[in-house]
XYZ file of C-alpha atoms in Angstrom:
670
model
C -83.772 -7.188 102.405
C -85.339 -10.296 103.733
C -84.073 -12.777 106.220
C -83.518 -16.376 105.069
C -83.064 -19.632 107.237
C -80.254 -19.124 109.879
C -79.979 -15.195 109.438
C -78.291 -14.898 106.278
C -79.741 -12.045 104.236
C -79.701 -11.594 100.536
C -80.818 -8.503 98.316
C -84.229 -9.061 97.236
C -83.700 -6.625 94.303
C -80.742 -9.078 92.908
C -82.413 -12.462 92.214
C -79.709 -13.307 89.885
C -77.057 -13.065 91.966
C -75.649 -16.542 93.694
C -76.421 -17.182 97.595
C -74.659 -18.982 100.264
C -76.647 -20.956 102.444
C -74.810 -21.895 105.663
C -75.912 -25.164 107.322
C -74.565 -27.673 109.765
C -75.059 -31.047 109.083
C -73.931 -33.433 111.837
C -71.691 -36.535 111.113
C -70.424 -37.758 114.039
C -67.868 -35.311 115.273
C -67.020 -33.987 111.942
C -68.842 -31.171 110.258
C -68.495 -29.599 106.549
C -69.623 -26.509 104.703
C -72.128 -27.372 101.845
C -72.567 -25.089 98.663
C -75.732 -24.959 96.975
C -76.125 -23.267 93.884
C -79.476 -21.622 92.642
C -81.840 -23.649 90.603
C -79.473 -27.068 90.810
C -81.811 -28.494 93.110
C -78.821 -30.812 94.606
C -75.585 -30.372 96.327
C -72.187 -30.491 94.830
C -69.286 -31.609 97.041
C -66.405 -34.298 97.274
C -69.101 -36.874 98.282
C -70.784 -36.606 94.961
C -70.391 -40.255 92.712
C -68.307 -40.375 89.469
C -69.756 -42.402 86.555
C -67.912 -45.754 86.251
C -66.061 -46.515 83.250
C -66.720 -50.079 81.808
C -63.963 -52.545 80.817
C -65.177 -52.716 77.163
C -64.743 -48.618 77.087
C -61.522 -48.916 78.662
C -60.212 -51.456 76.059
C -61.694 -48.963 73.258
C -59.789 -46.166 74.402
C -56.399 -48.215 74.549
C -57.219 -49.713 71.090
C -57.799 -46.059 70.029
C -54.417 -44.986 71.783
C -52.474 -47.780 70.054
C -53.874 -47.158 66.601
C -53.145 -43.319 66.942
C -49.504 -44.146 67.941
C -48.934 -46.709 64.834
C -50.458 -44.279 62.348
C -47.868 -41.391 63.838
C -45.123 -44.074 63.580
C -45.940 -45.041 60.022
C -46.097 -41.348 58.865
C -42.607 -40.609 60.788
C -41.111 -43.909 59.082
C -42.612 -42.946 55.758
C -41.180 -39.276 56.068
C -37.676 -40.686 57.150
C -37.717 -42.864 54.207
C -38.355 -40.209 52.057
C -35.703 -37.834 53.176
C -33.262 -40.452 53.371
C -33.853 -41.367 49.416
C -33.756 -37.528 48.653
C -30.448 -37.407 50.711
C -28.858 -40.583 49.204
C -30.078 -39.045 45.661
C -28.210 -35.800 46.281
C -25.133 -37.672 47.416
C -25.312 -39.830 44.187
C -25.367 -36.809 41.910
C -22.904 -35.006 43.910
C -20.616 -38.142 43.704
C -21.068 -38.590 40.011
C -20.273 -34.750 39.499
C -16.808 -35.269 41.740
C -16.102 -38.413 39.800
C -16.453 -36.526 36.550
C -14.242 -33.837 37.868
C -11.859 -36.195 39.170
C -11.553 -38.077 36.176
C -11.305 -34.628 34.176
C -8.629 -33.354 36.628
C -6.541 -36.658 36.391
C -6.527 -36.624 32.642
C -5.520 -32.755 32.868
C -3.020 -33.605 35.655
C -1.248 -36.250 33.414
C -1.051 -33.884 30.752
C 0.466 -31.205 33.279
C 2.969 -33.833 34.819
C 4.136 -34.389 31.291
C 4.559 -30.646 30.691
C 6.367 -30.090 33.873
C 8.618 -33.001 33.246
C 9.774 -31.493 30.195
C 10.009 -27.717 31.978
C 12.198 -29.254 34.942
C 14.460 -30.588 32.562
C 15.527 -26.922 32.083
C 17.170 -27.053 35.439
C 19.940 -29.850 34.522
C 20.253 -28.360 31.220
C 20.896 -24.710 32.746
C 23.451 -26.628 35.088
C 25.078 -28.219 32.180
C 25.512 -24.963 30.412
C 27.051 -23.609 33.439
C 29.384 -25.828 33.464
C 30.182 -25.367 29.955
C 30.545 -21.727 30.586
C 33.126 -22.662 33.492
C 35.190 -24.637 31.104
C 34.889 -21.956 28.521
C 36.115 -19.321 31.012
C 39.442 -21.505 31.621
C 40.153 -21.562 27.617
C 38.911 -17.505 27.416
C 41.814 -17.062 30.131
C 44.390 -19.016 28.505
C 43.704 -17.233 25.000
C 43.935 -13.510 26.634
C 47.608 -13.917 27.362
C 47.620 -10.976 29.604
C 49.913 -12.082 31.892
C 48.001 -12.892 34.981
C 47.907 -16.307 36.173
C 44.759 -18.953 36.074
C 43.582 -18.713 39.707
C 42.206 -22.020 39.774
C 45.923 -23.507 38.999
C 48.206 -23.735 41.864
C 51.593 -23.774 40.052
C 50.649 -20.649 38.077
C 49.308 -18.834 41.619
C 52.484 -19.630 43.271
C 54.662 -18.638 40.613
C 52.901 -15.104 40.450
C 53.185 -14.818 44.156
C 56.878 -15.682 44.249
C 57.540 -13.324 41.327
C 55.895 -10.429 43.149
C 57.730 -11.299 46.548
C 61.165 -10.718 44.731
C 60.233 -7.078 43.312
C 61.448 -4.172 45.572
C 61.346 -0.592 46.166
C 58.208 -0.409 44.647
C 56.212 3.270 45.055
C 52.766 3.421 46.656
C 51.426 4.256 43.260
C 52.806 1.170 41.777
C 51.467 -1.307 44.788
C 48.342 0.170 44.047
C 48.169 -0.619 40.391
C 49.622 -4.152 41.189
C 46.774 -4.492 43.572
C 44.075 -4.303 40.888
C 45.396 -7.619 39.271
C 45.545 -9.170 42.870
C 42.282 -8.167 44.080
C 40.808 -9.662 40.746
C 42.422 -12.904 41.447
C 41.164 -13.038 44.995
C 37.583 -12.252 43.546
C 37.741 -14.831 41.072
C 38.936 -17.435 43.711
C 36.034 -16.535 45.677
C 33.577 -16.778 43.041
C 34.661 -20.282 42.469
C 34.293 -21.410 45.671
C 30.765 -19.701 45.416
C 29.677 -20.508 42.219
C 30.954 -24.166 41.905
C 28.255 -26.877 43.134
C 29.426 -28.403 46.232
C 29.230 -31.854 44.472
C 31.990 -30.565 41.979
C 34.024 -29.230 44.766
C 36.831 -31.413 46.189
C 38.280 -30.776 49.704
C 41.665 -30.465 48.463
C 40.710 -27.773 45.894
C 38.615 -25.877 48.660
C 42.024 -25.978 50.906
C 44.243 -24.711 47.783
C 41.701 -21.824 46.877
C 41.446 -20.518 50.231
C 45.386 -20.602 50.845
C 45.826 -18.947 47.799
C 43.336 -16.270 48.785
C 45.366 -15.897 52.325
C 49.016 -15.643 50.363
C 47.518 -12.970 48.182
C 45.720 -10.786 51.082
C 48.932 -11.115 53.356
C 51.387 -10.139 50.458
C 49.442 -7.204 49.352
C 49.250 -5.660 52.770
C 53.269 -6.357 53.173
C 53.545 -4.422 50.035
C 51.644 -1.523 51.303
C 53.580 -1.389 54.505
C 56.797 -1.416 52.283
C 55.454 1.233 50.011
C 54.712 3.426 53.091
C 58.236 3.067 54.516
C 59.513 4.169 50.970
C 57.227 7.536 51.310
C 58.053 7.977 54.933
C 61.836 7.971 54.144
C 61.184 11.086 51.831
C 58.892 12.985 54.270
C 61.399 15.916 54.914
C 61.414 16.634 51.057
C 57.541 16.515 51.234
C 57.213 18.765 54.367
C 54.231 21.313 54.290
C 55.668 24.840 54.252
C 53.164 26.387 56.905
C 53.504 23.456 59.503
C 56.596 22.260 58.287
C 55.150 18.462 58.808
C 54.496 16.188 56.014
C 51.038 15.261 55.003
C 50.146 13.007 52.104
C 46.744 11.695 50.681
C 46.694 9.086 47.689
C 43.258 8.234 46.571
C 42.338 5.228 44.298
C 39.098 3.012 43.688
C 40.073 0.074 46.117
C 42.314 2.013 48.469
C 42.856 5.651 50.113
C 45.992 6.426 51.972
C 46.168 8.926 54.583
C 49.854 9.561 55.960
C 51.184 12.404 58.440
C 54.764 12.648 59.671
C 55.838 14.410 62.571
C 58.730 16.345 61.837
C 58.571 19.615 63.932
C 57.267 17.558 67.160
C 55.494 20.913 68.153
C 53.738 20.039 71.580
C 50.976 22.348 70.450
C 50.185 20.939 67.166
C 48.085 18.092 68.564
C 44.942 18.209 65.965
C 45.656 16.697 62.625
C 43.353 17.257 59.978
C 43.902 16.404 56.382
C 43.538 18.917 53.621
C 40.153 19.146 51.905
C 38.665 16.631 54.376
C 37.375 16.283 57.664
C 39.329 13.115 58.406
C 41.945 13.495 61.207
C 43.099 12.577 64.800
C 43.449 14.378 68.353
C 46.771 13.234 69.342
C 48.093 13.612 72.913
C 50.890 15.509 74.062
C 53.682 12.655 74.137
C 52.747 11.784 70.638
C 53.185 15.227 69.504
C 56.355 15.344 70.879
C 57.779 11.999 69.524
C 59.505 10.939 66.045
C 56.656 9.312 64.646
C 53.986 9.191 61.794
C 50.471 8.439 61.760
C 48.981 6.463 59.072
C 45.333 5.872 58.162
C 45.091 2.808 55.166
C 41.379 2.781 54.075
C 40.831 -0.471 52.164
C 37.248 -0.753 50.621
C 37.608 -4.579 51.180
C 37.801 -6.517 54.158
C 40.973 -8.650 54.186
C 40.951 -8.905 57.794
C 37.925 -10.930 58.773
C 38.172 -14.797 58.655
C 37.133 -16.347 55.460
C 33.467 -18.054 55.901
C 33.451 -21.893 55.616
C 32.493 -23.203 52.414
C 28.909 -25.329 52.599
C 29.397 -28.969 51.118
C 26.748 -31.698 51.122
C 27.219 -34.538 52.976
C 29.431 -37.278 51.274
C 26.912 -40.089 52.099
C 24.469 -38.280 50.166
C 26.305 -37.310 47.263
C 28.312 -40.868 47.326
C 24.690 -42.566 47.292
C 23.274 -40.489 44.369
C 26.191 -41.094 42.175
C 26.686 -44.874 42.986
C 22.914 -45.272 42.457
C 23.096 -43.554 38.911
C 26.373 -45.113 38.126
C 24.778 -48.713 38.879
C 21.793 -47.821 36.315
C 24.320 -47.252 33.932
C 26.419 -49.872 33.989
C 23.216 -52.172 33.920
C 21.785 -50.621 31.083
C 25.205 -50.910 29.072
C 25.409 -54.670 30.126
C 21.940 -55.337 28.765
C 22.433 -53.488 25.651
C 25.663 -54.945 24.782
C 24.700 -58.468 25.788
C 21.606 -58.022 23.059
C 23.946 -56.705 20.608
C 26.279 -60.086 21.224
C 23.320 -62.172 20.955
C 21.848 -60.622 17.710
C 25.558 -60.847 16.175
C 25.867 -64.437 17.120
C 22.772 -65.523 15.835
C 23.437 -63.676 12.611
C 27.008 -65.326 12.358
C 25.256 -68.703 12.565
C 22.860 -67.868 10.219
C 25.676 -66.566 7.702
C 27.591 -69.868 8.213
C 24.487 -71.808 7.263
C 23.873 -69.833 3.962
C 27.251 -69.189 2.753
C 26.380 -69.820 -0.749
C 23.723 -67.378 -0.992
C 26.131 -63.948 -0.745
C 23.570 -61.722 -1.783
C 21.805 -62.598 1.424
C 24.609 -62.645 3.583
C 25.413 -59.207 2.383
C 21.899 -57.866 3.156
C 21.923 -59.847 6.637
C 25.323 -57.957 7.342
C 24.040 -54.689 6.462
C 21.156 -55.305 8.836
C 23.180 -56.299 11.454
C 25.295 -53.175 11.006
C 21.887 -51.119 11.271
C 21.033 -52.927 14.137
C 24.227 -52.174 15.919
C 24.220 -48.757 15.119
C 20.654 -48.183 16.483
C 21.489 -50.137 19.414
C 24.446 -47.980 19.983
C 22.386 -44.802 19.341
C 20.028 -46.080 21.781
C 22.811 -46.782 24.158
C 24.227 -43.031 23.849
C 20.351 -41.714 24.338
C 19.831 -43.774 27.655
C 23.355 -42.626 28.811
C 22.476 -39.202 28.079
C 19.331 -39.632 29.908
C 21.039 -41.066 33.097
C 23.347 -38.306 32.752
C 20.825 -35.761 32.981
C 19.205 -37.793 35.688
C 22.448 -37.350 37.811
C 22.812 -33.875 36.953
C 19.157 -33.221 38.044
C 19.763 -35.136 41.554
C 22.923 -32.961 41.836
C 21.121 -29.716 41.159
C 18.404 -30.741 43.803
C 20.988 -31.345 46.381
C 22.778 -28.042 45.613
C 19.385 -26.130 45.833
C 18.287 -28.070 49.060
C 21.838 -26.869 50.642
C 21.054 -23.395 49.832
C 17.717 -23.276 51.756
C 18.802 -25.856 54.715
C 18.895 -24.040 58.090
C 22.160 -25.024 60.392
C 21.066 -27.248 63.374
C 23.737 -25.782 65.418
C 24.499 -22.131 66.359
C 27.745 -20.475 65.779
C 30.488 -20.815 68.396
C 29.698 -19.154 71.602
C 30.883 -15.343 71.636
C 31.913 -13.473 74.741
C 30.152 -10.105 75.244
C 32.611 -7.870 73.875
C 33.248 -10.157 70.644
C 31.322 -9.381 67.460
C 29.472 -12.402 65.911
C 29.886 -12.062 62.190
C 26.779 -14.249 61.848
C 24.820 -11.494 62.927
C 26.579 -8.789 61.981
C 28.486 -7.738 58.847
C 31.400 -5.228 58.115
C 30.449 -2.479 55.902
C 32.899 0.204 54.002
C 36.117 -1.740 54.186
C 38.501 -1.806 56.944
C 40.511 1.273 58.315
C 43.815 0.260 59.117
C 45.160 2.951 62.051
C 48.807 2.716 62.665
C 51.317 4.774 64.490
C 54.535 4.151 63.171
C 58.228 5.226 63.915
C 59.649 7.581 61.739
C 62.279 6.086 59.576
C 65.413 7.699 58.739
C 65.171 10.532 56.375
C 67.005 10.959 52.989
C 69.876 13.535 53.047
C 71.039 14.987 49.719
C 74.843 14.904 49.540
C 76.468 16.582 46.522
C 73.771 15.615 44.256
C 73.256 12.057 45.697
C 70.501 10.909 48.172
C 72.014 9.215 51.187
C 69.316 7.052 52.999
C 69.654 4.510 56.283
C 67.634 1.476 55.516
C 66.866 -0.193 58.410
C 67.083 -4.179 58.147
C 63.497 -4.869 60.405
C 61.929 -2.418 57.818
C 58.841 -0.469 59.047
C 58.216 -0.334 62.707
C 55.003 0.322 64.884
C 55.268 2.742 67.677
C 53.588 1.073 70.690
C 51.106 3.448 72.238
C 50.424 3.106 75.302
C 53.869 1.649 76.211
C 54.187 -1.416 78.041
C 55.800 -0.131 81.038
C 54.382 3.461 82.342
C 56.692 3.776 85.310
C 58.899 6.738 83.958
C 55.805 8.809 83.293
C 54.727 10.998 86.346
C 50.810 11.518 85.353
C 48.274 8.897 85.318
C 46.588 10.392 82.355
C 49.766 10.456 80.025
C 48.254 8.225 77.392
C 44.420 9.318 77.181
C 42.663 7.696 74.122
C 42.972 8.958 70.695
C 40.383 10.904 68.938
C 39.586 9.685 65.532
C 37.346 11.076 62.905
C 36.509 8.773 59.892
C 34.448 9.244 56.651
C 32.047 6.364 55.807
C 32.269 5.242 52.266
C 30.039 7.152 49.951
C 28.550 3.550 48.285
C 27.310 1.977 51.704
C 24.064 2.736 53.388
C 23.729 2.472 57.172
C 19.907 2.064 58.237
C 20.985 3.000 61.970
C 23.854 4.649 63.430
C 27.087 2.382 62.777
C 28.976 0.329 65.283
C 32.472 0.929 65.597
C 34.668 -2.282 66.375
C 38.591 -3.073 66.378
C 40.398 -6.044 65.335
C 42.115 -8.255 67.970
C 45.031 -9.698 66.337
C 45.630 -12.572 69.061
C 42.169 -13.703 69.147
C 41.560 -13.315 65.523
C 38.200 -11.586 65.599
C 36.405 -7.906 66.092
C 35.717 -6.610 69.567
C 33.552 -3.432 70.794
C 35.620 -3.000 73.728
C 38.480 -0.164 73.781
C 36.131 2.230 72.170
C 34.433 5.040 73.475
C 32.516 8.288 72.956
C 30.865 7.468 69.297
C 29.150 9.839 67.535
C 27.698 9.833 64.066
C 26.694 12.465 61.745
C 24.492 11.152 58.920
C 24.534 14.386 56.759
C 28.219 14.634 56.777
C 28.740 10.697 56.611
C 31.241 11.225 59.599
C 31.702 9.126 62.588
C 34.275 10.075 65.428
C 35.258 7.898 68.382
C 37.862 7.605 70.828
C 40.538 4.677 70.718
C 42.619 3.136 73.491
C 44.961 1.791 71.126
C 45.615 1.982 67.287
C 44.725 -0.963 64.762
C 42.368 -1.938 62.419
C 38.888 -0.786 62.922
C 35.726 -1.032 60.699
C 32.172 -0.302 61.109
C 29.307 -3.066 61.470
C 25.765 -3.459 61.100
C 22.981 -5.919 62.085
C 23.016 -8.126 59.060
C 19.532 -9.106 59.298
C 17.975 -5.204 59.894
C 15.892 -6.066 56.679
C 14.744 -9.083 57.654
C 11.731 -10.451 57.634
C 10.553 -8.695 54.828
C 7.394 -6.528 55.112
C 6.229 -7.832 51.571
C 7.487 -9.097 48.394
C 6.362 -9.507 44.866
C 7.319 -11.247 41.529
C 5.795 -9.779 38.507
C 6.686 -10.464 34.695
C 8.286 -7.860 32.558
C 8.392 -9.741 29.407
C 9.666 -13.350 28.125
C 12.185 -14.519 30.608
C 12.301 -11.463 32.632
C 10.640 -10.353 35.676
C 10.744 -7.815 38.360
C 11.250 -8.543 42.083
C 10.448 -6.037 44.426
C 11.272 -6.412 48.266
C 9.722 -4.124 50.966
C 11.187 -3.835 54.251
C 10.941 -1.655 57.492
C 13.738 0.776 55.761
C 13.639 0.251 52.066
C 12.136 -0.885 48.987
C 14.353 -2.369 46.660
C 13.481 -3.548 42.858
C 15.587 -6.061 41.070
C 15.394 -6.948 37.454
C 16.319 -10.653 36.719
C 16.724 -12.064 33.051
C 18.001 -15.409 32.009
C 21.019 -15.716 34.273
C 21.740 -12.143 35.044
C 20.123 -9.699 37.955
C 20.397 -5.691 37.874
C 19.471 -3.340 40.503
C 16.294 -1.290 39.368
C 15.649 1.261 41.892
C 16.349 1.584 45.961
C 13.832 3.692 48.111
C 14.936 4.843 51.409
C 11.673 6.216 53.491
C 9.557 6.616 50.415
C 12.703 8.728 48.780
C 14.747 7.375 45.747
C 18.276 6.792 46.438
C 20.946 6.756 44.054
C 23.267 3.694 43.891
C 26.052 2.992 41.810
C 24.937 -0.769 41.214
C 21.745 0.546 39.295
C 21.613 -0.545 36.041
C 24.656 -2.655 35.919
C 23.983 -6.643 35.068
C 25.678 -9.250 36.870
C 25.486 -12.749 37.496
C 23.733 -13.749 40.746
C 26.611 -14.556 43.190
C 28.749 -11.360 42.209
C 25.018 -9.230 42.517
C 24.360 -10.534 45.978
C 27.824 -9.915 47.331
C 27.572 -6.479 45.734
C 24.469 -5.737 47.470
C 25.680 -7.037 50.964
C 28.502 -5.051 50.578
C 26.621 -1.969 49.996
C 24.611 -2.503 52.978
C 21.496 -3.763 51.099
C 21.317 -7.474 52.569
C 18.164 -9.108 52.028
C 19.745 -12.489 51.699
C 19.283 -14.798 54.490
C 21.950 -17.465 55.407
C 21.714 -20.920 57.006
C 22.134 -19.042 60.564
C 19.570 -16.317 60.001
C 17.123 -18.488 61.805
C 18.929 -17.936 64.915
C 18.473 -14.154 64.720
C 15.385 -13.670 63.098
C 11.803 -14.882 64.138
C 10.333 -16.579 61.196
C 8.108 -19.429 60.183
C 10.663 -22.115 59.357
C 9.487 -24.196 56.070
C 10.720 -27.687 55.338
C 13.624 -27.286 53.014
C 12.102 -29.855 50.289
C 8.989 -27.788 50.391
C 10.643 -24.718 50.096
C 12.770 -25.649 47.038
C 9.423 -27.293 45.394
C 7.756 -23.766 45.544
C 10.752 -22.029 44.293
C 11.260 -24.013 41.433
C 7.346 -23.957 40.348
C 7.602 -19.795 40.778
C 10.753 -19.828 38.732
C 9.021 -22.090 35.992
C 5.763 -19.853 35.606
C 7.232 -16.408 36.748
C 7.354 -15.116 32.883
C 3.625 -15.423 32.711
C 2.218 -15.282 36.313
C 2.780 -12.796 39.201
C 3.182 -14.063 42.498
C 3.042 -12.158 46.005
C 3.509 -12.808 49.720
C 0.340 -13.844 51.821
C 0.002 -13.208 55.568
C -1.250 -16.903 55.845
C 2.365 -18.500 55.145
C 2.984 -17.235 58.920
C 0.164 -19.078 60.205
C 0.223 -22.435 58.114
C 2.545 -25.356 59.737
C 6.008 -25.801 58.313
C 4.854 -28.235 55.666
C 3.127 -25.953 53.763
C 3.630 -22.482 51.939
C 1.117 -19.963 51.007
C 1.470 -17.103 48.559
C -0.377 -15.380 46.260
C -0.673 -16.077 42.193
């Protein structure tokens, strides 16, 4: 170690290390610490002078900077121009390619439109064929000469009704046989209202057909009441040996009668069960000791519910279409007749000028006849074309009416009233009546003497209007009833029991309690406050919306429609103008239906499926009860028409995207 200057030391063994020299330099009142580097021989500090840049050097630097900037801008411009040229070239190639595709598509589109126009002629032609079929059906009915009236002719229907009213003392079996003709007439009238296009139905015809239906229904029920009275007059002769009471069951394909007459008035005999069935009643003590009869008339049809209104197009639309086409026809006829007249006048003038040349005159007359005949043929062709145009417009209007939704919800219903647009009756109507037992037949010296009441069959009022004479409060308890559900009807949920309100003319749910249903035995039991018509109902939209659907071709003009819902899978075969139920699956198990294998026209087929409980057909009010993505009716109809035209070749199926798109578009798989 050695000492240097002001006392700082440095290791002599480390000559390469830097060292600090601490030195005080006086500069007024200020002082600073200087830094000395070995071998530098000088001092570096804030006070050292920098080299001054000259003006020429500064200009040179600015010039170099400007040149570099211009060079970069030029390179960027050239790069941009190159990229832009490449982009424009790609666009040009794509545009040319797209134009070629558009031209090719336009050429193909024109061909397809011509083909589509020819294909769509099948719709008015099919309607024309249906009109001819309807006219032919009247002729077929005329040449059958089976004694039944033509339901579309009011005079024949009135004659039929009047003649049947005059007939008396008909037995129940005779009325049942006659009812087959009556039910057939009612069915024909309903089909006329449903199958005839709305534009071909006049208001007076609709009123006439509906009045005929109501008259036939009322007369048929009246005849059943009279036949029941005749049967009850013989109750004493038909009494059961064991119980002493009369019990009778008469079954038919359309009607089943269960009647029980209380002849013994045994207060302990309060349970009524018809033989070989589980159908019956639990009557209270007051009825068990009364002179009464209990009747259950099960009609497998519903003649109690009010008739549904017939949908008709607006008169403005119909009149505008017909007037427009009529004007076209008249204009064409006038133009053609004018041309024919002018040609004939010219030919007449020429014929007067050259009367001497008889041969030429004859030839010209032949030409006139040929031209007039060709003009007439042309006129007929144009008229035929315009008729098809009218028919096409009416068909489109009718198809549009089928898919249009009602803008107004049905009338307001109270809590206990049944909305028949939301629910549907199934299995027919059970007419439950407590009747006063009429006077019985008495044999006297080989004769049967019977007292015939002028007022006819009378109903027993239960409970009575005044109950002051009865001591106990519960003297008139509800009557327990057990009914059997029709074997050809499917209930996907437990059926609801409703009763008919004769005053309000609607079905109600009040007055019914303790409802229980046994699906295996197909028995429904409930308690009824007062007797009257009852029926079973089910939600009409229980199978809506569909989970999926598929339309698959089977053969030429033959397809298979499969509809899958929450509860069932239904397969329907369609060929030409006929439909057939192919199969029904309930919970992945095949269900046997009497409709399977039977070909029917569309309207009867739809009604038959609805009556069997297989309702998959929405109405114009269904959108009020089912949450769906409503489509514009015109778009929907056009989609259906194109599917119908291509269904023999292509398969169609549902798509989940149809629910997500707007109302102006439909999406399905092809």
